[in-house]
JSON list of C-alpha atoms in Angstrom, two decimals:
[
{"chain": "S", "resi": 1, "resn": "MET", "atom": "CA", "xyz": [-5.16, 23.32, -11.50]},
{"chain": "S", "resi": 2, "resn": "LEU", "atom": "CA", "xyz": [-6.50, 20.39, -9.74]},
{"chain": "S", "resi": 3, "resn": "GLU", "atom": "CA", "xyz": [-8.98, 20.01, -12.68]},
{"chain": "S", "resi": 4, "resn": "GLU", "atom": "CA", "xyz": [-6.16, 20.31, -14.99]},
{"chain": "S", "resi": 5, "resn": "VAL", "atom": "CA", "xyz": [-4.22, 17.55, -13.46]},
{"chain": "S", "resi": 6, "resn": "TYR", "atom": "CA", "xyz": [-7.48, 15.38, -12.97]},
{"chain": "S", "resi": 7, "resn": "ASP", "atom": "CA", "xyz": [-8.20, 15.85, -16.51]},
{"chain": "S", "resi": 8, "resn": "LEU", "atom": "CA", "xyz": [-4.37, 14.94, -17.48]},
{"chain": "S", "resi": 9, "resn": "LEU", "atom": "CA", "xyz": [-4.72, 11.68, -15.44]},
{"chain": "S", "resi": 10, "resn": "GLN", "atom": "CA", "xyz": [-7.82, 10.74, -17.21]},
{"chain": "S", "resi": 11, "resn": "ASP", "atom": "CA", "xyz": [-6.24, 10.97, -20.29]},
{"chain": "S", "resi": 12, "resn": "LEU", "atom": "CA", "xyz": [-3.33, 9.05, -19.44]},
{"chain": "S", "resi": 13, "resn": "LEU", "atom": "CA", "xyz": [-5.70, 6.36, -18.05]},
{"chain": "S", "resi": 14, "resn": "GLY", "atom": "CA", "xyz": [-7.50, 6.12, -21.29]},
{"chain": "S", "resi": 15, "resn": "ASP", "atom": "CA", "xyz": [-4.06, 5.13, -23.05]},
{"chain": "S", "resi": 16, "resn": "PRO", "atom": "CA", "xyz": [-4.40, 1.61, -23.99]},
{"chain": "S", "resi": 17, "resn": "LEU", "atom": "CA", "xyz": [-1.08, 0.52, -22.53]},
{"chain": "S", "resi": 18, "resn": "LEU", "atom": "CA", "xyz": [-2.37, 2.11, -18.89]},
{"chain": "S", "resi": 19, "resn": "GLY", "atom": "CA", "xyz": [-6.21, 1.54, -19.29]},
{"chain": "S", "resi": 20, "resn": "ASP", "atom": "CA", "xyz": [-6.16, -1.63, -17.12]},
{"chain": "S", "resi": 21, "resn": "LEU", "atom": "CA", "xyz": [-4.95, -0.15, -14.18]},
{"chain": "S", "resi": 22, "resn": "PRO", "atom": "CA", "xyz": [-7.15, 0.07, -11.04]},
{"chain": "S", "resi": 23, "resn": "GLU", "atom": "CA", "xyz": [-9.05, 3.00, -10.16]},
{"chain": "S", "resi": 24, "resn": "ASP", "atom": "CA", "xyz": [-6.55, 3.57, -6.64]},
{"chain": "S", "resi": 25, "resn": "VAL", "atom": "CA", "xyz": [-3.48, 3.39, -9.01]},
{"chain": "S", "resi": 26, "resn": "ASP", "atom": "CA", "xyz": [-0.26, 4.69, -7.76]},
{"chain": "S", "resi": 27, "resn": "GLY", "atom": "CA", "xyz": [3.27, 4.96, -9.04]},
{"chain": "S", "resi": 28, "resn": "GLU", "atom": "CA", "xyz": [4.06, 1.41, -8.55]},
{"chain": "S", "resi": 29, "resn": "ASP", "atom": "CA", "xyz": [1.34, 0.20, -10.38]},
{"chain": "S", "resi": 30, "resn": "VAL", "atom": "CA", "xyz": [2.39, 2.59, -13.05]},
{"chain": "S", "resi": 31, "resn": "ARG", "atom": "CA", "xyz": [5.94, 1.41, -13.07]},
{"chain": "S", "resi": 32, "resn": "CYS", "atom": "CA", "xyz": [5.12, -2.30, -13.26]},
{"chain": "S", "resi": 33, "resn": "GLN", "atom": "CA", "xyz": [2.86, -1.57, -16.22]},
{"chain": "S", "resi": 34, "resn": "ILE", "atom": "CA", "xyz": [5.39, -0.11, -18.26]},
{"chain": "S", "resi": 35, "resn": "ALA", "atom": "CA", "xyz": [7.79, -2.72, -17.19]},
{"chain": "S", "resi": 36, "resn": "ARG", "atom": "CA", "xyz": [5.27, -5.03, -18.41]},
{"chain": "S", "resi": 37, "resn": "ALA", "atom": "CA", "xyz": [5.14, -3.98, -21.97]},
{"chain": "S", "resi": 38, "resn": "ARG", "atom": "CA", "xyz": [9.10, -3.92, -21.83]},
{"chain": "S", "resi": 39, "resn": "GLY", "atom": "CA", "xyz": [9.16, -7.38, -20.59]},
{"chain": "S", "resi": 40, "resn": "HIS", "atom": "CA", "xyz": [10.54, -6.64, -17.56]},
{"chain": "S", "resi": 41, "resn": "VAL", "atom": "CA", "xyz": [7.89, -8.33, -15.28]},
{"chain": "S", "resi": 42, "resn": "ILE", "atom": "CA", "xyz": [7.67, -11.72, -13.39]},
{"chain": "S", "resi": 43, "resn": "ASP", "atom": "CA", "xyz": [3.74, -12.78, -13.50]},
{"chain": "S", "resi": 44, "resn": "LEU", "atom": "CA", "xyz": [3.17, -15.02, -10.33]},
{"chain": "S", "resi": 45, "resn": "SER", "atom": "CA", "xyz": [-0.05, -16.54, -9.13]},
{"chain": "S", "resi": 46, "resn": "LEU", "atom": "CA", "xyz": [-0.99, -16.15, -5.66]},
{"chain": "S", "resi": 47, "resn": "SER", "atom": "CA", "xyz": [-2.87, -19.25, -4.47]},
{"chain": "S", "resi": 48, "resn": "ARG", "atom": "CA", "xyz": [-5.21, -18.55, -1.75]},
{"chain": "S", "resi": 49, "resn": "PRO", "atom": "CA", "xyz": [-7.83, -20.92, -0.51]},
{"chain": "S", "resi": 50, "resn": "GLY", "atom": "CA", "xyz": [-10.73, -20.66, -2.70]},
{"chain": "S", "resi": 51, "resn": "ASN", "atom": "CA", "xyz": [-9.38, -18.66, -5.35]},
{"chain": "S", "resi": 52, "resn": "LYS", "atom": "CA", "xyz": [-5.88, -17.72, -7.30]},
{"chain": "S", "resi": 53, "resn": "VAL", "atom": "CA", "xyz": [-4.86, -14.17, -7.89]},
{"chain": "S", "resi": 54, "resn": "ARG", "atom": "CA", "xyz": [-2.51, -12.81, -10.32]},
{"chain": "S", "resi": 55, "resn": "VAL", "atom": "CA", "xyz": [0.47, -10.68, -9.06]},
{"chain": "S", "resi": 56, "resn": "SER", "atom": "CA", "xyz": [3.02, -8.86, -11.14]},
{"chain": "S", "resi": 57, "resn": "VAL", "atom": "CA", "xyz": [6.64, -7.92, -9.69]},
{"chain": "S", "resi": 58, "resn": "LEU", "atom": "CA", "xyz": [9.89, -6.15, -11.43]},
{"chain": "S", "resi": 59, "resn": "HIS", "atom": "CA", "xyz": [12.66, -8.51, -12.28]},
{"chain": "S", "resi": 60, "resn": "ASN", "atom": "CA", "xyz": [14.72, -6.98, -9.69]},
{"chain": "S", "resi": 61, "resn": "ALA", "atom": "CA", "xyz": [12.19, -6.99, -6.88]},
{"chain": "S", "resi": 62, "resn": "ARG", "atom": "CA", "xyz": [13.21, -8.24, -3.63]},
{"chain": "S", "resi": 63, "resn": "VAL", "atom": "CA", "xyz": [10.87, -10.20, -1.22]},
{"chain": "S", "resi": 64, "resn": "SER", "atom": "CA", "xyz": [9.66, -7.41, 0.70]},
{"chain": "S", "resi": 65, "resn": "ASP", "atom": "CA", "xyz": [8.48, -5.93, -2.72]},
{"chain": "S", "resi": 66, "resn": "LEU", "atom": "CA", "xyz": [6.59, -9.12, -3.20]},
{"chain": "S", "resi": 67, "resn": "GLN", "atom": "CA", "xyz": [4.95, -8.92, -0.12]},
{"chain": "S", "resi": 68, "resn": "ARG", "atom": "CA", "xyz": [3.85, -5.07, -0.47]},
{"chain": "S", "resi": 69, "resn": "VAL", "atom": "CA", "xyz": [2.28, -6.26, -3.69]},
{"chain": "S", "resi": 70, "resn": "VAL", "atom": "CA", "xyz": [0.40, -8.99, -2.36]},
{"chain": "S", "resi": 71, "resn": "THR", "atom": "CA", "xyz": [-0.80, -6.79, 0.64]},
{"chain": "S", "resi": 72, "resn": "LYS", "atom": "CA", "xyz": [-2.03, -4.21, -1.79]},
{"chain": "S", "resi": 73, "resn": "THR", "atom": "CA", "xyz": [-3.80, -6.91, -3.94]},
{"chain": "S", "resi": 74, "resn": "ILE", "atom": "CA", "xyz": [-5.15, -8.55, -1.13]},
{"chain": "S", "resi": 75, "resn": "LYS", "atom": "CA", "xyz": [-6.36, -5.20, 0.07]},
{"chain": "S", "resi": 76, "resn": "ARG", "atom": "CA", "xyz": [-8.07, -4.42, -3.26]},
{"chain": "S", "resi": 77, "resn": "GLY", "atom": "CA", "xyz": [-9.71, -7.80, -3.85]},
{"chain": "S", "resi": 78, "resn": "SER", "atom": "CA", "xyz": [-11.08, -7.79, -0.08]},
{"chain": "S", "resi": 79, "resn": "PRO", "atom": "CA", "xyz": [-13.38, -5.18, 0.48]},
{"chain": "S", "resi": 80, "resn": "ASP", "atom": "CA", "xyz": [-14.89, -6.79, 3.88]},
{"chain": "S", "resi": 81, "resn": "LEU", "atom": "CA", "xyz": [-11.10, -7.13, 5.34]},
{"chain": "S", "resi": 82, "resn": "PRO", "atom": "CA", "xyz": [-10.88, -4.37, 8.25]},
{"chain": "S", "resi": 83, "resn": "SER", "atom": "CA", "xyz": [-9.38, -1.24, 7.64]},
{"chain": "S", "resi": 84, "resn": "ASN", "atom": "CA", "xyz": [-7.11, -1.68, 10.79]},
{"chain": "S", "resi": 85, "resn": "TYR", "atom": "CA", "xyz": [-5.88, -5.34, 10.17]},
{"chain": "S", "resi": 86, "resn": "SER", "atom": "CA", "xyz": [-2.37, -5.65, 10.98]},
{"chain": "S", "resi": 87, "resn": "TRP", "atom": "CA", "xyz": [-0.42, -6.56, 7.94]},
{"chain": "S", "resi": 88, "resn": "ARG", "atom": "CA", "xyz": [2.79, -6.31, 10.12]},
{"chain": "S", "resi": 89, "resn": "SER", "atom": "CA", "xyz": [1.70, -8.98, 12.46]},
{"chain": "S", "resi": 90, "resn": "PHE", "atom": "CA", "xyz": [0.41, -11.21, 9.17]},
{"chain": "S", "resi": 91, "resn": "TRP", "atom": "CA", "xyz": [3.99, -11.10, 7.82]},
{"chain": "S", "resi": 92, "resn": "ARG", "atom": "CA", "xyz": [5.68, -12.05, 11.14]},
{"chain": "S", "resi": 93, "resn": "ARG", "atom": "CA", "xyz": [3.26, -15.10, 11.38]},
{"chain": "S", "resi": 94, "resn": "TYR", "atom": "CA", "xyz": [3.29, -16.15, 7.62]},
{"chain": "S", "resi": 95, "resn": "ASN", "atom": "CA", "xyz": [6.17, -16.53, 4.99]},
{"chain": "S", "resi": 96, "resn": "LEU", "atom": "CA", "xyz": [5.46, -16.73, 1.11]},
{"chain": "S", "resi": 97, "resn": "SER", "atom": "CA", "xyz": [6.70, -19.84, -0.34]},
{"chain": "S", "resi": 98, "resn": "VAL", "atom": "CA", "xyz": [7.44, -21.06, -3.87]},
{"chain": "S", "resi": 99, "resn": "GLY", "atom": "CA", "xyz": [7.03, -24.81, -4.22]},
{"chain": "S", "resi": 100, "resn": "SER", "atom": "CA", "xyz": [8.67, -26.18, -1.20]},
{"chain": "S", "resi": 101, "resn": "MET", "atom": "CA", "xyz": [11.09, -23.07, -0.85]},
{"chain": "S", "resi": 102, "resn": "ARG", "atom": "CA", "xyz": [10.20, -20.57, 1.64]},
{"chain": "S", "resi": 103, "resn": "LEU", "atom": "CA", "xyz": [10.90, -16.99, 0.71]},
{"chain": "S", "resi": 104, "resn": "ALA", "atom": "CA", "xyz": [12.15, -16.25, 4.58]},
{"chain": "S", "resi": 105, "resn": "ASP", "atom": "CA", "xyz": [14.59, -13.61, 3.78]},
{"chain": "S", "resi": 106, "resn": "ARG", "atom": "CA", "xyz": [13.07, -10.27, 3.05]},
{"chain": "S", "resi": 107, "resn": "SER", "atom": "CA", "xyz": [16.11, -8.45, 1.80]},
{"chain": "S", "resi": 108, "resn": "LYS", "atom": "CA", "xyz": [17.13, -11.21, -1.09]},
{"chain": "S", "resi": 109, "resn": "MET", "atom": "CA", "xyz": [16.06, -11.10, -4.52]},
{"chain": "S", "resi": 110, "resn": "LEU", "atom": "CA", "xyz": [13.56, -13.20, -6.03]},
{"chain": "S", "resi": 111, "resn": "VAL", "atom": "CA", "xyz": [15.85, -14.45, -8.60]},
{"chain": "S", "resi": 112, "resn": "HIS", "atom": "CA", "xyz": [18.49, -15.68, -5.65]},
{"chain": "S", "resi": 113, "resn": "TYR", "atom": "CA", "xyz": [15.30, -17.93, -4.58]},
{"chain": "S", "resi": 114, "resn": "GLY", "atom": "CA", "xyz": [14.92, -19.01, -8.36]},
{"chain": "S", "resi": 115, "resn": "VAL", "atom": "CA", "xyz": [11.54, -17.27, -8.77]},
{"chain": "S", "resi": 116, "resn": "LYS", "atom": "CA", "xyz": [10.35, -17.47, -12.40]},
{"chain": "S", "resi": 117, "resn": "ASN", "atom": "CA", "xyz": [7.58, -16.35, -14.62]},
{"chain": "S", "resi": 118, "resn": "ASN", "atom": "CA", "xyz": [4.34, -18.19, -13.94]},
{"chain": "S", "resi": 119, "resn": "ASP", "atom": "CA", "xyz": [5.02, -19.81, -10.62]},
{"chain": "S", "resi": 120, "resn": "VAL", "atom": "CA", "xyz": [2.49, -20.15, -7.99]},
{"chain": "S", "resi": 121, "resn": "ILE", "atom": "CA", "xyz": [3.34, -18.62, -4.65]},
{"chain": "S", "resi": 122, "resn": "THR", "atom": "CA", "xyz": [1.29, -19.86, -1.39]},
{"chain": "S", "resi": 123, "resn": "PHE", "atom": "CA", "xyz": [1.38, -18.82, 2.24]},
{"chain": "S", "resi": 124, "resn": "THR", "atom": "CA", "xyz": [2.91, -20.93, 4.79]},
{"chain": "S", "resi": 125, "resn": "LYS", "atom": "CA", "xyz": [3.17, -20.79, 8.62]},
{"chain": "S", "resi": 126, "resn": "ARG", "atom": "CA", "xyz": [6.54, -19.19, 9.68]},
{"chain": "S", "resi": 127, "resn": "VAL", "atom": "CA", "xyz": [8.84, -21.72, 11.32]},
{"chain": "S", "resi": 128, "resn": "ARG", "atom": "CA", "xyz": [10.39, -20.69, 14.69]},
{"chain": "S", "resi": 129, "resn": "ASN", "atom": "CA", "xyz": [13.64, -21.30, 15.72]},
{"chain": "S", "resi": 130, "resn": "THR", "atom": "CA", "xyz": [13.05, -23.81, 18.40]},
{"chain": "S", "resi": 131, "resn": "ARG", "atom": "CA", "xyz": [16.66, -24.52, 19.60]},
{"chain": "S", "resi": 132, "resn": "PRO", "atom": "CA", "xyz": [16.72, -23.80, 23.30]},
{"chain": "S", "resi": 133, "resn": "ARG", "atom": "CA", "xyz": [18.75, -20.51, 24.52]},
{"chain": "S", "resi": 134, "resn": "VAL", "atom": "CA", "xyz": [21.55, -21.19, 26.55]},
{"chain": "S", "resi": 135, "resn": "LYS", "atom": "CA", "xyz": [22.02, -19.13, 29.72]},
{"chain": "S", "resi": 136, "resn": "LEU", "atom": "CA", "xyz": [25.36, -17.92, 30.20]},
{"chain": "S", "resi": 137, "resn": "ASN", "atom": "CA", "xyz": [26.35, -17.89, 34.01]},
{"chain": "S", "resi": 138, "resn": "ARG", "atom": "CA", "xyz": [28.43, -14.75, 34.38]},
{"chain": "S", "resi": 139, "resn": "ASN", "atom": "CA", "xyz": [29.42, -15.72, 37.89]},
{"chain": "S", "resi": 140, "resn": "CYS", "atom": "CA", "xyz": [31.77, -18.41, 36.84]},
{"chain": "S", "resi": 141, "resn": "ARG", "atom": "CA", "xyz": [35.57, -17.71, 35.65]},
{"chain": "S", "resi": 142, "resn": "THR", "atom": "CA", "xyz": [37.20, -19.72, 33.31]}
]
């Protein structure tokens, strides 16, 4: 049975529409490729020091979806990256930005930030809130 599934998968990957998928394909890659054929994809360029990488997300994607796609793309393109690299820590320190606009809210859709086809996204250092915290004196009664 496993051989039949493997043969079926090889037939699917031989299809001209799905032929340019990577070897470690998952469901999200297949959905994105089908959406590309229908014209429902935003193509972006991820500008990193030294090179640019193409990434694609669906039109209705959120910032968190873009972060997941960027993470997967960097993992595939950097075989020397340690397997135990903490992406959670990375996304706490860096934001993605398009032009001068930071994509800070992970739950917002990309179209709310004005992201469109062929935009260039970059990594920017996350800005922390530097306002001093106000300590409340619980002993005072007003």
